[in-house]
Amino acid sequence: MFNRRCIIAAAVLCAAALAAPAHAQDKSIVVASTTSTQDSGLFEYLLPIFKQKTGITVKVVALGTGQALDVGRRGDADVVFVHAKEQEEKFLAEGHGVKRFPVMYNDFVLIGPMDDPAGVKGMKDAARAFRAIKDKQADFISRGDRSGTHSAELKLWKIAGIDIAKERGPWYKEIGQGMGAALNTAQADNAYVLSDRGTWIHFKNKGNLAILVEGDKRMFNQYGVMLVNPAKHPNVKKELGQEFIDWLVSPEGQKAIANYKINGQQLFFPDADDPNA
Amino acid sequence: MHAAAADLPVMFNRVTIVAGGATILQDITLTLDCGPPTILIGPNGSGKTTMLRAAMGLIPATRGRITWGGRGASAPTRRAIMFQRPAMLRRSVTGNVRFALAAAGVPRDKRETRSAELLAEVGLTGLERRPARRLSGGEQQRLALARALARDPALLILDEPTASLDPAATKAIEDIVRTVTARGVKVVMSTHDLNQARRLAGDIVLLHRGRLIEAGRAQDFFAAPRTPEARRFIAGDLLV
Amino acid sequence: MTDNASALQLLLSGDPELFAIVRLSLQVSLSAVLFATLIGLPTGAFLALVRFAGREPIIVVLNALMGLPPVVAGLAIFLLLSRSGPLGGLGLLFTPQAMVVAQTLLVTPIIAALARQTIEDLWVEYRDELAAMDVGPLRRIATLIWDARFSLVTALLAGWGRAAAEVGAIIIVGGNIQGFTRTMTTAIALETSKGDLPLAIGLGMILMSIVILINALAWLARRAGERYAG
């Protein structure tokens, strides 16, 4: 008797599981995006506004920029919304995307322990700060996951004149995980880490970490959005996807992005009107 | 009262059984027909169990032929066997009997009454709800007997039915053997207890190292054994 | 301490999003167990009762698959269901159904292997009696499954425990989409990475309660088995 009742209960729940998503699928798109947009809380703010206006449910799969683009390459997303311009242009060149629209930027900040063993606090030159960290062999956490933040970090090492692949030591740790995980690790290890400002402000487990270096133009972080090419992947919901992109770059969408604030701080700066972004 | 013709007589015609390279039974010719119990005796390893299983139709003859009522291998509709160590189904006492009744094709609405009758016959009334595997050794043996009787057999095969039972439990089993024999059921059983053989037979079949040494009526066998093996076995010597 | 206190507060407030996450976790894992049972039980019974060439290698592989790493299962189903994969046309990637498929792949070997062992052990015990009672093949399988039911329920619960607790497979094929494919385990992974430890701890507490419940059910099944079957 016992197992019969179990099976019936399971069958009912199962039927519910299969029935539930049917209506959710009516008008929805899959957006492959980055952990920074999710972890910073931007989507939780933007998507309900968009849904109210259009009735379209946006399902966000948050990955590193590299992985997000891969998901787009396989045709598993309708839209990609990432922040690594070179990789995005390669994606377009391969024919996986239709057109890239600049949407907004935020900036990276160098986070580190308040006692600042490498003495970088207040520097305006990010490259100098990176050199100081390397010279002091101060612990540094790298995302190591081909994300936009990872690319930005690698670019900064390069600008600092350091070939990190060769000159790294035990002080340099690649964790291969998202932004939040990197911040958690840095908090536990008393280490330096490059983070996007949005995730940092939203991050709740700050401990003794603080922003040490900010404001260097080379630490700006540009986001772009692209429709996955329907010519290559016929299943792409091009109308709905394009509607989302059009809204993001419309005055209304841009205003919504500018309006997203935590503790009165604006996290993302819309720049859809800047053709070079 | 039984339409015993279906399964009886069981005839072994020059039957040899080889298993795993060893010859277990060799050139056995024997007829088992209606009447008082036939008792298989012989030392351990003489082939008694194999012979009983062959008589049940569970083991085919490697050479020679076994027939039931003149027919070859057939569904054991009117045969039943109780193994030396019967496995108890993981069910209640009555659940075990009802399972056997269902397997024998007794209609569902008759099983309840029939199960109660069979349990009364083997003296297990009152234990119906008990998990079968919680019964004592003697009770398990009697439940196995009830399960065998559920098939309403014309031929009832019992393999060492009282091995490891105390005298009271042994008597209970022997009484049941007498009762069913009186009803016309042919009992074929093995034992290594010569006194039990004296009490119950019937006919005696002596096996030794897979061969049939001597077969005949019990009083003749015990009074005047024809072979030296039989004489030594009755005297209590080891047959090797 | 404060983390734990706010975690408790969150649970007591009956937050609808939290409730939806818990419900999806149960729906996905129980559906996976149901499908894994429908596949694994007959497979286990077949392997227990039928002798054929290649049977033993299959059993070895099946036993090994009990320890299939969830991320490997996730990756395999991802490649299968991806638009560029062989079953891409179904459009199942990043849906709850994809998570059910991945967890079914994880749970089926557990149920099949445990069922095979249980049924085969019982078969060795019952073989002679069932042959003597002239029980046909279908009824034989039904009898073995019914009489092994308490052990089999324990096997199903072991499968459920694995499904409810894993994150590696469903985060890959489900994508951890808020309000759609976010379960307890993927939410814990996400909230931890956001540094939102109270929510992670709260979900962790619910998950632990469910795991304890599963084990309590397994214990009850064993006890019931002893009571009814001896």
mmCIF file of C-alpha atoms in Angstrom, chain C:
data_model
loop_
_atom_site.group_PDB
_atom_site.id
_atom_site.type_symbol
_atom_site.label_atom_id
_atom_site.label_comp_id
_atom_site.label_asym_id
_atom_site.label_seq_id
_atom_site.Cartn_x
_atom_site.Cartn_y
_atom_site.Cartn_z
ATOM 1 C CA MET C 1 24.409 34.277 14.570
ATOM 2 C CA THR C 2 22.622 37.169 12.846
ATOM 3 C CA ASP C 3 22.753 35.263 9.591
ATOM 4 C CA ASN C 4 20.961 32.358 11.196
ATOM 5 C CA ALA C 5 18.370 34.609 12.805
ATOM 6 C CA SER C 6 17.470 36.354 9.554
ATOM 7 C CA ALA C 7 17.414 33.002 7.771
ATOM 8 C CA LEU C 8 14.783 31.814 10.208
ATOM 9 C CA GLN C 9 12.820 35.021 9.788
ATOM 10 C CA LEU C 10 12.805 34.494 6.047
ATOM 11 C CA LEU C 11 11.439 30.970 6.416
ATOM 12 C CA LEU C 12 8.711 32.048 8.805
ATOM 13 C CA SER C 13 7.611 34.940 6.595
ATOM 14 C CA GLY C 14 6.413 32.446 3.960
ATOM 15 C CA ASP C 15 8.016 34.355 1.083
ATOM 16 C CA PRO C 16 6.219 33.290 -2.143
ATOM 17 C CA GLU C 17 9.417 33.193 -4.176
ATOM 18 C CA LEU C 18 11.005 30.903 -1.622
ATOM 19 C CA PHE C 19 7.900 28.727 -1.723
ATOM 20 C CA ALA C 20 8.054 28.534 -5.537
ATOM 21 C CA ILE C 21 11.721 27.509 -5.385
ATOM 22 C CA VAL C 22 10.990 24.728 -2.909
ATOM 23 C CA ARG C 23 8.025 23.569 -4.952
ATOM 24 C CA LEU C 24 10.041 23.427 -8.170
ATOM 25 C CA SER C 25 12.787 21.455 -6.426
ATOM 26 C CA LEU C 26 10.251 18.877 -5.270
ATOM 27 C CA GLN C 27 8.493 18.744 -8.646
ATOM 28 C CA VAL C 28 11.699 18.213 -10.570
ATOM 29 C CA SER C 29 13.250 15.673 -8.217
ATOM 30 C CA LEU C 30 10.041 13.668 -7.743
ATOM 31 C CA SER C 31 9.320 13.645 -11.483
ATOM 32 C CA ALA C 32 12.862 12.394 -12.048
ATOM 33 C CA VAL C 33 12.309 9.649 -9.469
ATOM 34 C CA LEU C 34 9.039 8.668 -11.142
ATOM 35 C CA PHE C 35 10.601 8.374 -14.597
ATOM 36 C CA ALA C 36 13.707 6.696 -13.190
ATOM 37 C CA THR C 37 11.423 4.168 -11.505
ATOM 38 C CA LEU C 38 9.516 3.493 -14.712
ATOM 39 C CA ILE C 39 12.824 2.839 -16.489
ATOM 40 C CA GLY C 40 15.014 1.514 -13.699
ATOM 41 C CA LEU C 41 12.675 -0.964 -12.049
ATOM 42 C CA PRO C 42 11.949 -3.062 -15.164
ATOM 43 C CA THR C 43 15.623 -2.794 -16.154
ATOM 44 C CA GLY C 44 16.705 -4.007 -12.718
ATOM 45 C CA ALA C 45 14.162 -6.823 -12.780
ATOM 46 C CA PHE C 46 15.232 -7.849 -16.275
ATOM 47 C CA LEU C 47 18.917 -7.934 -15.312
ATOM 48 C CA ALA C 48 18.082 -9.880 -12.169
ATOM 49 C CA LEU C 49 16.048 -12.563 -13.896
ATOM 50 C CA VAL C 50 17.323 -12.966 -17.438
ATOM 51 C CA ARG C 51 20.712 -14.421 -18.297
ATOM 52 C CA PHE C 52 22.204 -13.231 -21.577
ATOM 53 C CA ALA C 53 25.617 -12.516 -23.051
ATOM 54 C CA GLY C 54 26.950 -9.171 -21.868
ATOM 55 C CA ARG C 55 24.778 -9.107 -18.769
ATOM 56 C CA GLU C 56 27.654 -8.889 -16.303
ATOM 57 C CA PRO C 57 29.475 -5.993 -18.004
ATOM 58 C CA ILE C 58 26.146 -4.152 -18.040
ATOM 59 C CA ILE C 59 25.753 -4.715 -14.292
ATOM 60 C CA VAL C 60 29.292 -3.443 -13.657
ATOM 61 C CA VAL C 61 28.621 -0.319 -15.740
ATOM 62 C CA LEU C 62 25.276 0.200 -14.024
ATOM 63 C CA ASN C 63 26.883 -0.002 -10.590
ATOM 64 C CA ALA C 64 29.571 2.443 -11.709
ATOM 65 C CA LEU C 65 26.906 4.840 -13.017
ATOM 66 C CA MET C 66 25.433 5.046 -9.510
ATOM 67 C CA GLY C 67 28.353 7.373 -8.865
ATOM 68 C CA LEU C 68 27.916 9.323 -12.107
ATOM 69 C CA PRO C 69 29.103 12.861 -11.341
ATOM 70 C CA PRO C 70 26.135 15.230 -11.695
ATOM 71 C CA VAL C 71 28.127 17.706 -13.796
ATOM 72 C CA VAL C 72 28.907 14.948 -16.286
ATOM 73 C CA ALA C 73 25.242 14.015 -16.490
ATOM 74 C CA GLY C 74 24.442 17.709 -16.861
ATOM 75 C CA LEU C 75 26.978 18.154 -19.617
ATOM 76 C CA ALA C 76 25.722 15.094 -21.493
ATOM 77 C CA ILE C 77 22.109 16.269 -21.373
ATOM 78 C CA PHE C 78 23.203 19.820 -22.233
ATOM 79 C CA LEU C 79 24.926 18.576 -25.397
ATOM 80 C CA LEU C 80 21.924 16.393 -26.197
ATOM 81 C CA LEU C 81 19.270 19.092 -25.731
ATOM 82 C CA SER C 82 21.247 22.073 -27.007
ATOM 83 C CA ARG C 83 19.857 23.589 -30.197
ATOM 84 C CA SER C 84 23.028 22.374 -31.898
ATOM 85 C CA GLY C 85 22.608 18.901 -30.414
ATOM 86 C CA PRO C 86 20.670 15.874 -31.697
ATOM 87 C CA LEU C 87 17.511 16.698 -29.704
ATOM 88 C CA GLY C 88 17.806 20.474 -30.033
ATOM 89 C CA GLY C 89 14.559 20.625 -31.990
ATOM 90 C CA LEU C 90 12.590 19.890 -28.831
ATOM 91 C CA GLY C 91 13.621 23.242 -27.375
ATOM 92 C CA LEU C 92 13.967 21.764 -23.918
ATOM 93 C CA LEU C 93 17.256 23.329 -22.810
ATOM 94 C CA PHE C 94 16.875 25.756 -19.902
ATOM 95 C CA THR C 95 13.459 24.378 -18.930
ATOM 96 C CA PRO C 96 12.311 22.339 -15.904
ATOM 97 C CA GLN C 97 11.783 19.398 -18.259
ATOM 98 C CA ALA C 98 15.493 19.432 -19.114
ATOM 99 C CA MET C 99 16.269 19.286 -15.412
ATOM 100 C CA VAL C 100 13.939 16.313 -15.049
ATOM 101 C CA VAL C 101 15.736 14.574 -17.917
ATOM 102 C CA ALA C 102 19.173 15.215 -16.378
ATOM 103 C CA GLN C 103 18.106 14.023 -12.944
ATOM 104 C CA THR C 104 16.397 11.003 -14.443
ATOM 105 C CA LEU C 105 19.763 10.124 -15.967
ATOM 106 C CA LEU C 106 21.332 10.457 -12.519
ATOM 107 C CA VAL C 107 18.694 8.524 -10.601
ATOM 108 C CA THR C 108 17.922 5.695 -13.038
ATOM 109 C CA PRO C 109 21.215 3.818 -12.455
ATOM 110 C CA ILE C 110 20.691 4.022 -8.687
ATOM 111 C CA ILE C 111 17.214 2.573 -8.870
ATOM 112 C CA ALA C 112 18.118 0.010 -11.532
ATOM 113 C CA ALA C 113 21.246 -1.194 -9.729
ATOM 114 C CA LEU C 114 19.626 -1.392 -6.292
ATOM 115 C CA ALA C 115 16.509 -3.028 -7.742
ATOM 116 C CA ARG C 116 18.671 -5.543 -9.609
ATOM 117 C CA GLN C 117 20.497 -6.489 -6.417
ATOM 118 C CA THR C 118 17.327 -6.662 -4.307
ATOM 119 C CA ILE C 119 15.328 -8.650 -6.843
ATOM 120 C CA GLU C 120 18.176 -11.009 -7.622
ATOM 121 C CA ASP C 121 18.754 -11.763 -3.933
ATOM 122 C CA LEU C 122 15.063 -12.499 -3.503
ATOM 123 C CA TRP C 123 14.989 -14.517 -6.707
ATOM 124 C CA VAL C 124 17.757 -16.801 -5.427
ATOM 125 C CA GLU C 125 15.645 -17.338 -2.323
ATOM 126 C CA TYR C 126 12.312 -17.824 -4.149
ATOM 127 C CA ARG C 127 13.433 -19.556 -7.328
ATOM 128 C CA ASP C 128 12.712 -23.136 -6.298
ATOM 129 C CA GLU C 129 9.426 -22.376 -4.576
ATOM 130 C CA LEU C 130 8.081 -20.384 -7.506
ATOM 131 C CA ALA C 131 9.173 -23.090 -9.944
ATOM 132 C CA ALA C 132 7.489 -25.729 -7.787
ATOM 133 C CA MET C 133 4.297 -23.656 -7.708
ATOM 134 C CA ASP C 134 4.534 -23.378 -11.502
ATOM 135 C CA VAL C 135 4.389 -19.569 -11.400
ATOM 136 C CA GLY C 136 4.683 -18.018 -14.870
ATOM 137 C CA PRO C 137 7.256 -15.343 -15.782
ATOM 138 C CA LEU C 138 5.017 -12.270 -15.468
ATOM 139 C CA ARG C 139 3.533 -13.318 -12.167
ATOM 140 C CA ARG C 140 7.041 -14.221 -11.005
ATOM 141 C CA ILE C 141 8.291 -10.655 -11.638
ATOM 142 C CA ALA C 142 5.207 -9.174 -9.998
ATOM 143 C CA THR C 143 5.704 -11.405 -6.963
ATOM 144 C CA LEU C 144 9.363 -10.490 -6.602
ATOM 145 C CA ILE C 145 8.692 -6.759 -6.949
ATOM 146 C CA TRP C 146 5.798 -6.884 -4.512
ATOM 147 C CA ASP C 147 7.666 -8.938 -1.911
ATOM 148 C CA ALA C 148 10.745 -6.696 -2.250
ATOM 149 C CA ARG C 149 8.627 -3.558 -2.092
ATOM 150 C CA PHE C 150 10.062 -2.177 1.109
ATOM 151 C CA SER C 151 13.656 -2.517 -0.089
ATOM 152 C CA LEU C 152 12.599 -1.066 -3.433
ATOM 153 C CA VAL C 153 10.983 1.937 -1.763
ATOM 154 C CA THR C 154 14.274 2.456 0.052
ATOM 155 C CA ALA C 155 16.015 2.415 -3.341
ATOM 156 C CA LEU C 156 13.568 5.005 -4.685
ATOM 157 C CA LEU C 157 14.201 7.196 -1.666
ATOM 158 C CA ALA C 158 17.964 6.886 -2.182
ATOM 159 C CA GLY C 159 17.365 8.102 -5.723
ATOM 160 C CA TRP C 160 15.209 10.961 -4.506
ATOM 161 C CA GLY C 161 17.835 11.981 -1.984
ATOM 162 C CA ARG C 162 20.407 12.194 -4.750
ATOM 163 C CA ALA C 163 18.098 14.198 -7.018
ATOM 164 C CA ALA C 164 16.976 16.629 -4.329
ATOM 165 C CA ALA C 165 20.515 17.367 -3.197
ATOM 166 C CA GLU C 166 22.408 17.728 -6.460
ATOM 167 C CA VAL C 167 23.197 21.014 -8.144
ATOM 168 C CA GLY C 168 25.762 20.172 -10.836
ATOM 169 C CA ALA C 169 23.401 18.718 -13.422
ATOM 170 C CA ILE C 170 20.410 21.033 -13.095
ATOM 171 C CA ILE C 171 22.404 24.253 -13.044
ATOM 172 C CA ILE C 172 23.914 23.326 -16.421
ATOM 173 C CA VAL C 173 20.736 22.228 -18.175
ATOM 174 C CA GLY C 174 18.301 24.486 -16.312
ATOM 175 C CA GLY C 175 20.378 27.664 -16.339
ATOM 176 C CA ASN C 176 19.185 28.708 -12.857
ATOM 177 C CA ILE C 177 16.648 31.115 -14.372
ATOM 178 C CA GLN C 178 14.837 33.111 -11.727
ATOM 179 C CA GLY C 179 11.217 32.090 -11.327
ATOM 180 C CA PHE C 180 11.543 29.362 -13.934
ATOM 181 C CA THR C 181 14.362 26.900 -13.316
ATOM 182 C CA ARG C 182 15.717 28.052 -9.979
ATOM 183 C CA THR C 183 15.684 25.291 -7.378
ATOM 184 C CA MET C 184 16.881 25.130 -3.816
ATOM 185 C CA THR C 185 20.334 23.892 -4.690
ATOM 186 C CA THR C 186 20.946 26.292 -7.574
ATOM 187 C CA ALA C 187 19.560 29.169 -5.491
ATOM 188 C CA ILE C 188 21.933 28.269 -2.653
ATOM 189 C CA ALA C 189 24.843 28.314 -5.103
ATOM 190 C CA LEU C 190 23.700 31.695 -6.451
ATOM 191 C CA GLU C 191 22.925 33.359 -3.122
ATOM 192 C CA THR C 192 26.255 32.201 -1.718
ATOM 193 C CA SER C 193 28.022 33.747 -4.700
ATOM 194 C CA LYS C 194 26.085 36.970 -4.146
ATOM 195 C CA GLY C 195 27.224 36.899 -0.551
ATOM 196 C CA ASP C 196 23.574 36.742 0.559
ATOM 197 C CA LEU C 197 24.210 34.167 3.226
ATOM 198 C CA PRO C 198 20.875 34.378 5.145
ATOM 199 C CA LEU C 199 18.847 33.267 2.117
ATOM 200 C CA ALA C 200 21.413 30.556 1.341
ATOM 201 C CA ILE C 201 21.288 29.343 4.924
ATOM 202 C CA GLY C 202 17.472 29.423 4.948
ATOM 203 C CA LEU C 203 17.284 27.325 1.797
ATOM 204 C CA GLY C 204 19.984 25.069 3.178
ATOM 205 C CA MET C 205 17.868 24.481 6.251
ATOM 206 C CA ILE C 206 14.818 23.572 4.167
ATOM 207 C CA LEU C 207 16.910 21.264 2.015
ATOM 208 C CA MET C 208 18.348 19.575 5.080
ATOM 209 C CA SER C 209 14.836 19.088 6.503
ATOM 210 C CA ILE C 210 13.797 17.442 3.255
ATOM 211 C CA VAL C 211 16.837 15.184 3.268
ATOM 212 C CA ILE C 212 16.068 14.239 6.865
ATOM 213 C CA LEU C 213 12.461 13.581 5.868
ATOM 214 C CA ILE C 214 13.618 11.321 3.033
ATOM 215 C CA ASN C 215 15.788 9.353 5.417
ATOM 216 C CA ALA C 216 12.992 9.121 7.954
ATOM 217 C CA LEU C 217 10.744 7.696 5.230
ATOM 218 C CA ALA C 218 13.459 5.199 4.302
ATOM 219 C CA TRP C 219 13.697 4.184 7.941
ATOM 220 C CA LEU C 220 9.918 3.768 8.162
ATOM 221 C CA ALA C 221 9.954 1.679 4.984
ATOM 222 C CA ARG C 222 12.568 -0.620 6.479
ATOM 223 C CA ARG C 223 10.603 -0.934 9.706
ATOM 224 C CA ALA C 224 7.366 -1.604 7.881
ATOM 225 C CA GLY C 225 9.234 -4.201 5.854
ATOM 226 C CA GLU C 226 10.337 -5.964 9.004
ATOM 227 C CA ARG C 227 6.842 -5.828 10.432
ATOM 228 C CA TYR C 228 4.993 -7.111 7.386
ATOM 229 C CA ALA C 229 7.586 -9.367 5.830
ATOM 230 C CA GLY C 230 9.647 -10.548 8.774
#
